Tab-separated table of C-alpha atoms and ligand atoms in Angstrom:
chain	number	residue	atom	x	y	z
A	832	MET	CA	175.199	72.655	95.077
A	833	SER	CA	175.875	74.097	98.581
A	834	LEU	CA	173.137	74.047	101.191
A	835	SER	CA	170.902	76.649	102.228
A	836	GLY	CA	169.240	77.034	105.596
A	837	LYS	CA	166.035	75.253	104.126
A	838	ALA	CA	168.127	72.429	103.129
A	839	ARG	CA	165.965	68.961	103.453
A	840	LEU	CA	167.538	66.588	105.377
A	841	ALA	CA	167.695	62.585	105.158
A	842	GLY	CA	170.050	59.902	106.004
A	843	VAL	CA	170.646	56.196	106.493
A	844	ALA	CA	170.984	54.774	110.032
A	845	GLY	CA	173.036	51.443	110.395
A	846	TRP	CA	175.653	50.212	112.641
A	847	PRO	CA	178.215	50.086	111.190
A	848	VAL	CA	177.123	52.319	108.684
A	849	SER	CA	180.434	53.343	106.847
A	850	HIS	CA	180.104	50.521	104.285
A	851	SER	CA	176.617	51.750	103.113
A	852	ARG	CA	176.346	52.868	99.503
A	853	SER	CA	173.287	54.757	99.912
A	854	PRO	CA	174.846	58.368	100.707
A	855	ALA	CA	176.650	57.887	97.300
A	856	LEU	CA	173.545	56.971	95.565
A	857	HIS	CA	171.108	59.693	97.028
A	858	GLY	CA	174.010	62.246	96.748
A	859	HIS	CA	174.374	61.650	93.073
A	860	TRP	CA	170.439	62.120	92.550
A	861	LEU	CA	170.647	65.235	94.942
A	862	ARG	CA	173.294	66.780	92.539
A	863	ARG	CA	171.430	65.644	89.268
A	864	TYR	CA	168.420	67.103	90.199
A	865	ARG	CA	170.105	70.181	91.950
A	866	ILE	CA	168.093	69.813	95.145
A	867	ASP	CA	168.678	71.939	98.198
A	868	GLY	CA	169.237	68.823	100.544
A	869	ALA	CA	171.594	66.463	102.054
A	870	TYR	CA	171.681	62.632	102.586
A	871	VAL	CA	174.216	61.553	105.464
A	872	PRO	CA	175.282	58.662	107.018
A	873	LEU	CA	174.009	57.970	110.757
A	874	PRO	CA	176.096	55.697	112.746
A	875	VAL	CA	173.637	54.707	115.578
A	876	ALA	CA	174.654	51.852	117.937
A	877	PRO	CA	171.691	49.452	118.708
A	878	GLU	CA	171.092	50.750	122.062
A	879	ASN	CA	170.787	54.220	120.774
A	880	PHE	CA	168.191	53.481	117.986
A	881	GLU	CA	165.017	54.314	119.623
A	882	ARG	CA	166.332	57.670	120.993
A	883	ALA	CA	167.916	58.464	117.537
A	884	LEU	CA	164.695	57.752	115.720
A	885	ARG	CA	162.646	59.840	118.218
A	886	ALA	CA	165.279	62.743	117.363
A	887	LEU	CA	164.696	62.720	113.755
A	888	PRO	CA	161.538	65.064	113.829
A	889	LEU	CA	163.272	67.344	116.571
A	890	LEU	CA	166.206	67.851	114.190
A	891	GLY	CA	163.933	68.631	111.108
A	892	PHE	CA	164.560	65.436	109.103
A	893	ARG	CA	162.460	64.318	106.380
A	894	GLY	CA	163.099	60.895	107.251
A	895	CYS	CA	165.900	58.066	106.712
A	896	ASN	CA	166.725	54.642	105.394
A	897	VAL	CA	167.299	52.200	107.993
A	898	THR	CA	169.883	49.264	107.444
A	899	VAL	CA	171.419	46.438	109.472
A	900	PRO	CA	170.779	45.768	112.494
A	901	HIS	CA	167.937	48.089	112.971
A	902	LYS	CA	165.311	47.111	110.416
A	903	GLU	CA	163.126	44.900	112.866
A	904	ALA	CA	163.317	47.528	115.577
A	905	ALA	CA	162.251	50.060	113.171
A	906	LEU	CA	159.076	48.306	112.302
A	907	ARG	CA	158.367	48.109	116.295
A	908	LEU	CA	159.023	51.645	116.830
A	909	VAL	CA	157.208	53.675	114.038
A	910	ASP	CA	153.845	54.979	114.530
A	911	ARG	CA	152.381	53.341	111.520
A	912	ALA	CA	153.899	50.785	108.992
A	913	SER	CA	152.651	49.865	105.465
A	914	GLU	CA	151.152	46.357	105.159
A	915	GLU	CA	154.212	45.048	103.262
A	916	ALA	CA	156.512	46.057	105.862
A	917	ARG	CA	154.528	44.372	108.539
A	918	ARG	CA	154.423	41.057	106.268
A	919	ILE	CA	158.062	41.429	105.801
A	920	GLY	CA	158.784	42.062	109.375
A	921	ALA	CA	161.036	44.952	108.715
A	922	VAL	CA	161.326	48.653	107.847
A	923	ASN	CA	164.024	50.194	105.368
A	924	THR	CA	162.351	53.544	104.812
A	925	ILE	CA	160.877	55.992	107.334
A	926	VAL	CA	159.054	59.244	106.419
A	927	VAL	CA	158.809	62.067	109.197
A	928	GLU	CA	154.961	63.079	108.753
A	929	ALA	CA	153.876	66.827	108.969
A	930	ASP	CA	152.870	66.358	112.408
A	931	GLY	CA	156.054	64.802	113.507
A	932	THR	CA	155.008	61.162	113.553
A	933	LEU	CA	156.870	58.144	111.752
A	934	THR	CA	155.721	56.052	108.814
A	935	GLY	CA	157.587	53.011	107.965
A	936	SER	CA	157.599	51.167	104.744
A	937	ASN	CA	159.707	48.453	103.226
A	938	THR	CA	160.898	48.997	99.600
A	939	ASP	CA	163.298	45.969	99.471
A	940	GLY	CA	160.866	43.695	97.530
A	941	TYR	CA	159.862	46.762	95.359
A	942	GLY	CA	163.388	47.261	94.312
A	943	PHE	CA	163.781	43.641	93.729
A	944	LEU	CA	161.041	43.306	91.308
A	945	GLU	CA	161.662	46.704	89.652
A	946	ASN	CA	165.229	45.604	88.971
A	947	LEU	CA	163.902	42.230	87.291
A	948	THR	CA	161.228	43.943	85.237
A	949	GLY	CA	163.473	46.724	84.273
A	950	ALA	CA	166.375	44.511	83.129
A	951	ALA	CA	164.278	41.527	81.903
A	952	PRO	CA	160.966	42.927	80.650
A	953	SER	CA	159.775	39.761	79.378
A	954	TRP	CA	160.160	38.095	82.609
A	955	ARG	CA	156.775	37.867	84.753
A	956	ALA	CA	156.588	36.293	88.284
A	957	ASP	CA	153.523	34.191	87.161
A	958	ARG	CA	155.264	32.507	84.508
A	959	GLY	CA	156.447	29.614	86.612
A	960	PRO	CA	157.929	28.383	89.800
A	961	ALA	CA	160.675	30.310	91.469
A	962	VAL	CA	163.730	28.845	93.461
A	963	MET	CA	164.788	31.085	96.386
A	964	ILE	CA	168.086	30.143	98.000
A	965	GLY	CA	168.270	31.489	101.511
A	966	ALA	CA	165.726	32.368	104.382
A	967	GLY	CA	167.082	35.336	106.056
A	968	GLY	CA	166.008	38.816	106.273
A	969	ALA	CA	166.587	39.729	102.606
A	970	ALA	CA	164.780	36.288	101.609
A	971	ARG	CA	161.459	37.528	103.392
A	972	ALA	CA	161.327	40.666	101.238
A	973	VAL	CA	162.064	38.897	98.052
A	974	LEU	CA	159.488	36.201	99.000
A	975	VAL	CA	156.742	38.436	99.525
A	976	ALA	CA	157.514	40.460	96.417
A	977	LEU	CA	157.263	37.370	94.260
A	978	LEU	CA	154.136	36.011	95.964
A	979	ASP	CA	152.399	39.416	95.562
A	980	ALA	CA	153.459	39.368	91.961
A	981	GLY	CA	151.778	36.038	91.327
A	982	ALA	CA	154.215	33.540	91.733
A	983	PRO	CA	152.523	30.145	91.236
A	984	GLU	CA	155.060	28.562	93.659
A	985	VAL	CA	158.422	29.619	95.592
A	986	ARG	CA	160.695	26.884	96.263
A	987	VAL	CA	162.604	27.952	99.403
A	988	THR	CA	165.771	26.110	100.271
A	989	ASN	CA	168.205	27.031	103.181
A	990	ARG	CA	171.312	25.504	104.826
A	991	SER	CA	169.133	25.634	108.092
A	992	ARG	CA	165.944	24.174	107.109
A	993	GLU	CA	163.986	25.302	110.207
A	994	LYS	CA	164.167	28.906	108.825
A	995	ALA	CA	162.594	27.663	105.455
A	996	GLU	CA	160.011	25.914	107.166
A	997	ALA	CA	159.294	29.097	109.323
A	998	LEU	CA	158.836	31.180	105.871
A	999	ALA	CA	156.329	28.334	104.597
A	1000	ASP	CA	154.480	28.637	107.847
A	1001	ALA	CA	154.160	32.282	107.647
A	1002	PHE	CA	153.283	32.578	104.070
A	1003	GLY	CA	151.067	29.920	102.980
A	1004	ASP	CA	151.006	26.890	100.511
A	1005	ARG	CA	152.693	28.286	97.578
A	1006	VAL	CA	155.784	28.347	99.594
A	1007	ALA	CA	157.416	24.790	99.178
A	1008	VAL	CA	160.434	23.903	101.359
A	1009	VAL	CA	163.474	22.085	99.520
A	1010	ASP	CA	166.037	20.445	101.690
A	1011	TRP	CA	169.565	22.130	101.084
A	1012	SER	CA	170.882	18.962	99.911
A	1013	GLU	CA	168.162	18.677	97.208
A	1014	ARG	CA	168.613	22.243	95.912
A	1015	GLU	CA	169.786	21.411	92.553
A	1016	ALA	CA	167.062	19.168	91.931
A	1017	ALA	CA	164.546	22.002	92.829
A	1018	LEU	CA	165.758	23.828	89.592
A	1019	GLY	CA	163.812	21.663	87.149
A	1020	GLN	CA	160.948	23.495	85.466
A	1021	ALA	CA	161.980	26.776	87.354
A	1022	ALA	CA	161.307	30.280	85.810
A	1023	LEU	CA	163.404	32.031	88.086
A	1024	VAL	CA	166.443	31.532	90.557
A	1025	VAL	CA	167.392	33.828	93.119
A	1026	ASN	CA	170.341	33.919	95.671
A	1027	THR	CA	169.082	35.888	98.732
A	1028	THR	CA	172.299	34.652	100.861
A	1029	SER	CA	175.541	36.370	101.231
A	1030	LEU	CA	177.303	33.264	99.466
A	1031	GLY	CA	179.336	34.649	96.522
A	1032	MET	CA	180.139	37.984	97.980
A	1033	THR	CA	183.686	39.125	98.217
A	1034	GLY	CA	185.285	37.618	101.146
A	1035	GLN	CA	182.471	34.977	101.621
A	1036	PRO	CA	182.247	31.364	100.550
A	1037	PRO	CA	180.870	30.665	97.092
A	1038	LEU	CA	177.583	29.368	96.348
A	1039	GLU	CA	177.777	25.828	95.390
A	1040	LEU	CA	174.897	25.307	92.791
A	1041	ARG	CA	175.345	23.344	89.576
A	1042	LEU	CA	172.603	24.563	87.019
A	1043	ASP	CA	172.253	21.427	84.904
A	1044	ASP	CA	168.596	20.890	85.632
A	1045	LEU	CA	167.761	24.530	85.139
A	1046	PRO	CA	165.745	25.321	81.933
A	1047	GLY	CA	167.737	27.439	79.500
A	1048	ASP	CA	165.202	30.392	79.491
A	1049	ALA	CA	164.946	30.725	83.442
A	1050	LEU	CA	166.007	33.998	84.740
A	1051	VAL	CA	168.856	34.081	87.123
A	1052	THR	CA	169.478	36.883	89.512
A	1053	ASP	CA	171.470	37.371	92.825
A	1054	ILE	CA	171.015	40.000	95.529
A	1055	VAL	CA	174.887	40.128	95.977
A	1056	TYR	CA	176.326	43.015	93.882
A	1057	ALA	CA	179.888	42.829	94.781
A	1058	PRO	CA	181.391	41.462	92.759
A	1059	LEU	CA	178.597	42.719	90.110
A	1060	GLU	CA	178.853	39.139	88.217
A	1061	THR	CA	179.050	36.460	91.075
A	1062	ALA	CA	179.839	32.901	90.249
A	1063	LEU	CA	176.239	32.144	90.064
A	1064	LEU	CA	175.601	34.739	87.195
A	1065	ALA	CA	178.764	33.890	85.474
A	1066	GLU	CA	177.710	30.213	85.289
A	1067	ALA	CA	174.109	31.029	84.395
A	1068	ARG	CA	175.545	33.494	81.522
A	1069	ARG	CA	177.892	30.698	80.142
A	1070	ARG	CA	174.943	28.478	79.881
A	1071	GLY	CA	172.782	30.993	77.923
A	1072	ASN	CA	170.525	31.948	80.624
A	1073	PRO	CA	169.355	35.297	80.943
A	1074	VAL	CA	170.930	37.048	84.185
A	1075	VAL	CA	170.395	40.107	85.998
A	1076	ASP	CA	172.782	41.589	88.715
A	1077	GLY	CA	171.876	42.750	92.127
A	1078	LEU	CA	173.206	46.288	91.879
A	1079	GLY	CA	169.615	47.393	90.522
A	1080	MET	CA	167.712	46.211	93.508
A	1081	LEU	CA	169.823	48.476	95.763
A	1082	LEU	CA	169.159	51.463	93.301
A	1083	HIS	CA	165.408	50.773	92.785
A	1084	GLN	CA	164.689	50.260	96.524
A	1085	ALA	CA	166.090	53.987	97.238
A	1086	ARG	CA	163.415	55.448	94.709
A	1087	PRO	CA	160.292	55.852	96.940
A	1088	GLY	CA	162.438	57.351	99.958
A	1089	PHE	CA	164.087	59.983	97.757
A	1090	GLU	CA	160.695	60.897	96.293
A	1091	ALA	CA	159.139	61.411	99.819
A	1092	TRP	CA	161.851	63.501	101.447
A	1093	PHE	CA	163.064	65.429	98.237
A	1094	GLY	CA	160.096	65.852	96.263
A	1095	VAL	CA	161.529	64.477	92.774
A	1096	PRO	CA	160.696	60.982	91.475
A	1097	PRO	CA	164.362	59.860	90.546
A	1098	THR	CA	165.460	57.756	87.659
A	1099	VAL	CA	167.809	54.781	87.816
A	1100	ASP	CA	170.215	54.924	85.019
A	1101	GLY	CA	173.759	54.074	83.807
A	1102	ALA	CA	175.121	57.052	85.354
A	1103	LEU	CA	173.775	56.338	88.938
A	1104	ARG	CA	174.947	52.729	88.446
A	1105	ALA	CA	178.590	54.056	87.709
A	1106	ALA	CA	178.488	56.552	90.366
A	1107	VAL	CA	177.520	53.934	93.092
A	1108	LEU	CA	179.980	51.298	91.959
A	1109	SER	CA	182.901	53.748	91.920
A	1110	ALA	CA	181.813	54.929	95.640
B	1224	ATR	P1	170.115	38.945	105.429
B	1224	ATR	O1	169.329	39.858	106.226
B	1224	ATR	O2	171.155	39.568	104.345
B	1224	ATR	O3	169.397	37.856	104.600
B	1224	ATR	P2	170.567	36.966	107.506
B	1224	ATR	O4	169.266	37.094	107.909
B	1224	ATR	O5	171.777	36.655	108.313
B	1224	ATR	O6	171.157	38.211	106.349
B	1224	ATR	O7	170.752	35.661	106.364
B	1224	ATR	C1	171.765	35.089	105.627
B	1224	ATR	C2	171.345	34.023	104.657
B	1224	ATR	O8	172.488	33.410	104.206
B	1224	ATR	C3	170.656	32.779	105.465
B	1224	ATR	O9	169.836	32.050	104.633
B	1224	ATR	C4	171.995	31.790	105.796
B	1224	ATR	O10	171.604	30.478	106.012
B	1224	ATR	P3	171.422	29.982	107.429
B	1224	ATR	O11	169.922	30.480	107.949
B	1224	ATR	O12	171.648	28.619	107.449
B	1224	ATR	O13	172.374	30.691	108.428
B	1224	ATR	C5	172.707	32.082	104.607
B	1224	ATR	N1	174.053	31.718	104.748
B	1224	ATR	C6	174.917	32.351	105.145
B	1224	ATR	N2	176.377	31.894	105.281
B	1224	ATR	C7	175.806	30.510	104.708
B	1224	ATR	C8	176.755	29.374	104.455
B	1224	ATR	N3	178.090	29.419	104.567
B	1224	ATR	N4	176.142	28.364	103.580
B	1224	ATR	C9	174.769	28.493	103.408
B	1224	ATR	N5	174.046	29.459	103.650
B	1224	ATR	C10	174.592	30.482	104.305
């Protein structure tokens, strides 16, 4: 629909931001719910991020998403941040309050869990140990989500071991560090395997992980969604393991922001998946 002078405004700040699928995602919902609003890409260089953020209320924006490389800076700059965002150490969603102050939250872990429980309703975090590949920014959100959802143990394995150890130091004794060279042995008795690295993404090296020791009923998921079926998911599917692709995490993490800015709780469905995939 066309915009009126009262259109509600939001966007995604990143650098670069041209690859972001968020404008297509929110644009689909705006059309579907016939909302007088716009969600735009905001290409903001790191040296301008603070000023750009401070300008949001001045320009009448309801808020924005924040993506690479601004998520950690956003946590420092908002007026208040949710407890989850502080534990993750990053903000991906900002709401401009009525008084012009900025509230930050992090919905990546929420999106991760909503994707799993939506696509694999019988899976529960407390069912058994999880194996997490990677210890970068995305891993922190996944780890906090799994611990909060009751995972009895999260085995973290990362090429650079010290980053996995830093997560164990930060998040306590349910986090076990597994050496990168031992990652396949860590799959024994696991109830979940999640790849949080960029390995397996189009243009990146593959994730080398033989699944021989993985129980047949363990759920396997990947935060990579291009390609939708990574080599990890294809191998898991071939063995008969349940699999959930990573696109749903992107779709679900967007829901809280959309509702806060545009006033409608949006639904994730096949039409949205198709719209984002074709973007
Ligand atoms: P993001 O915010 O997307 O998680 P990141 O913080 O740069 O990005 O983290 C990238 C993750 O992918 C890290 O766990 C990284 O491992 P290192 O900590 O050892 O760098 C992992 N990764 C990237 N390329 C890799 C490779 N070729 N082999 C193994 N791990 C890799």
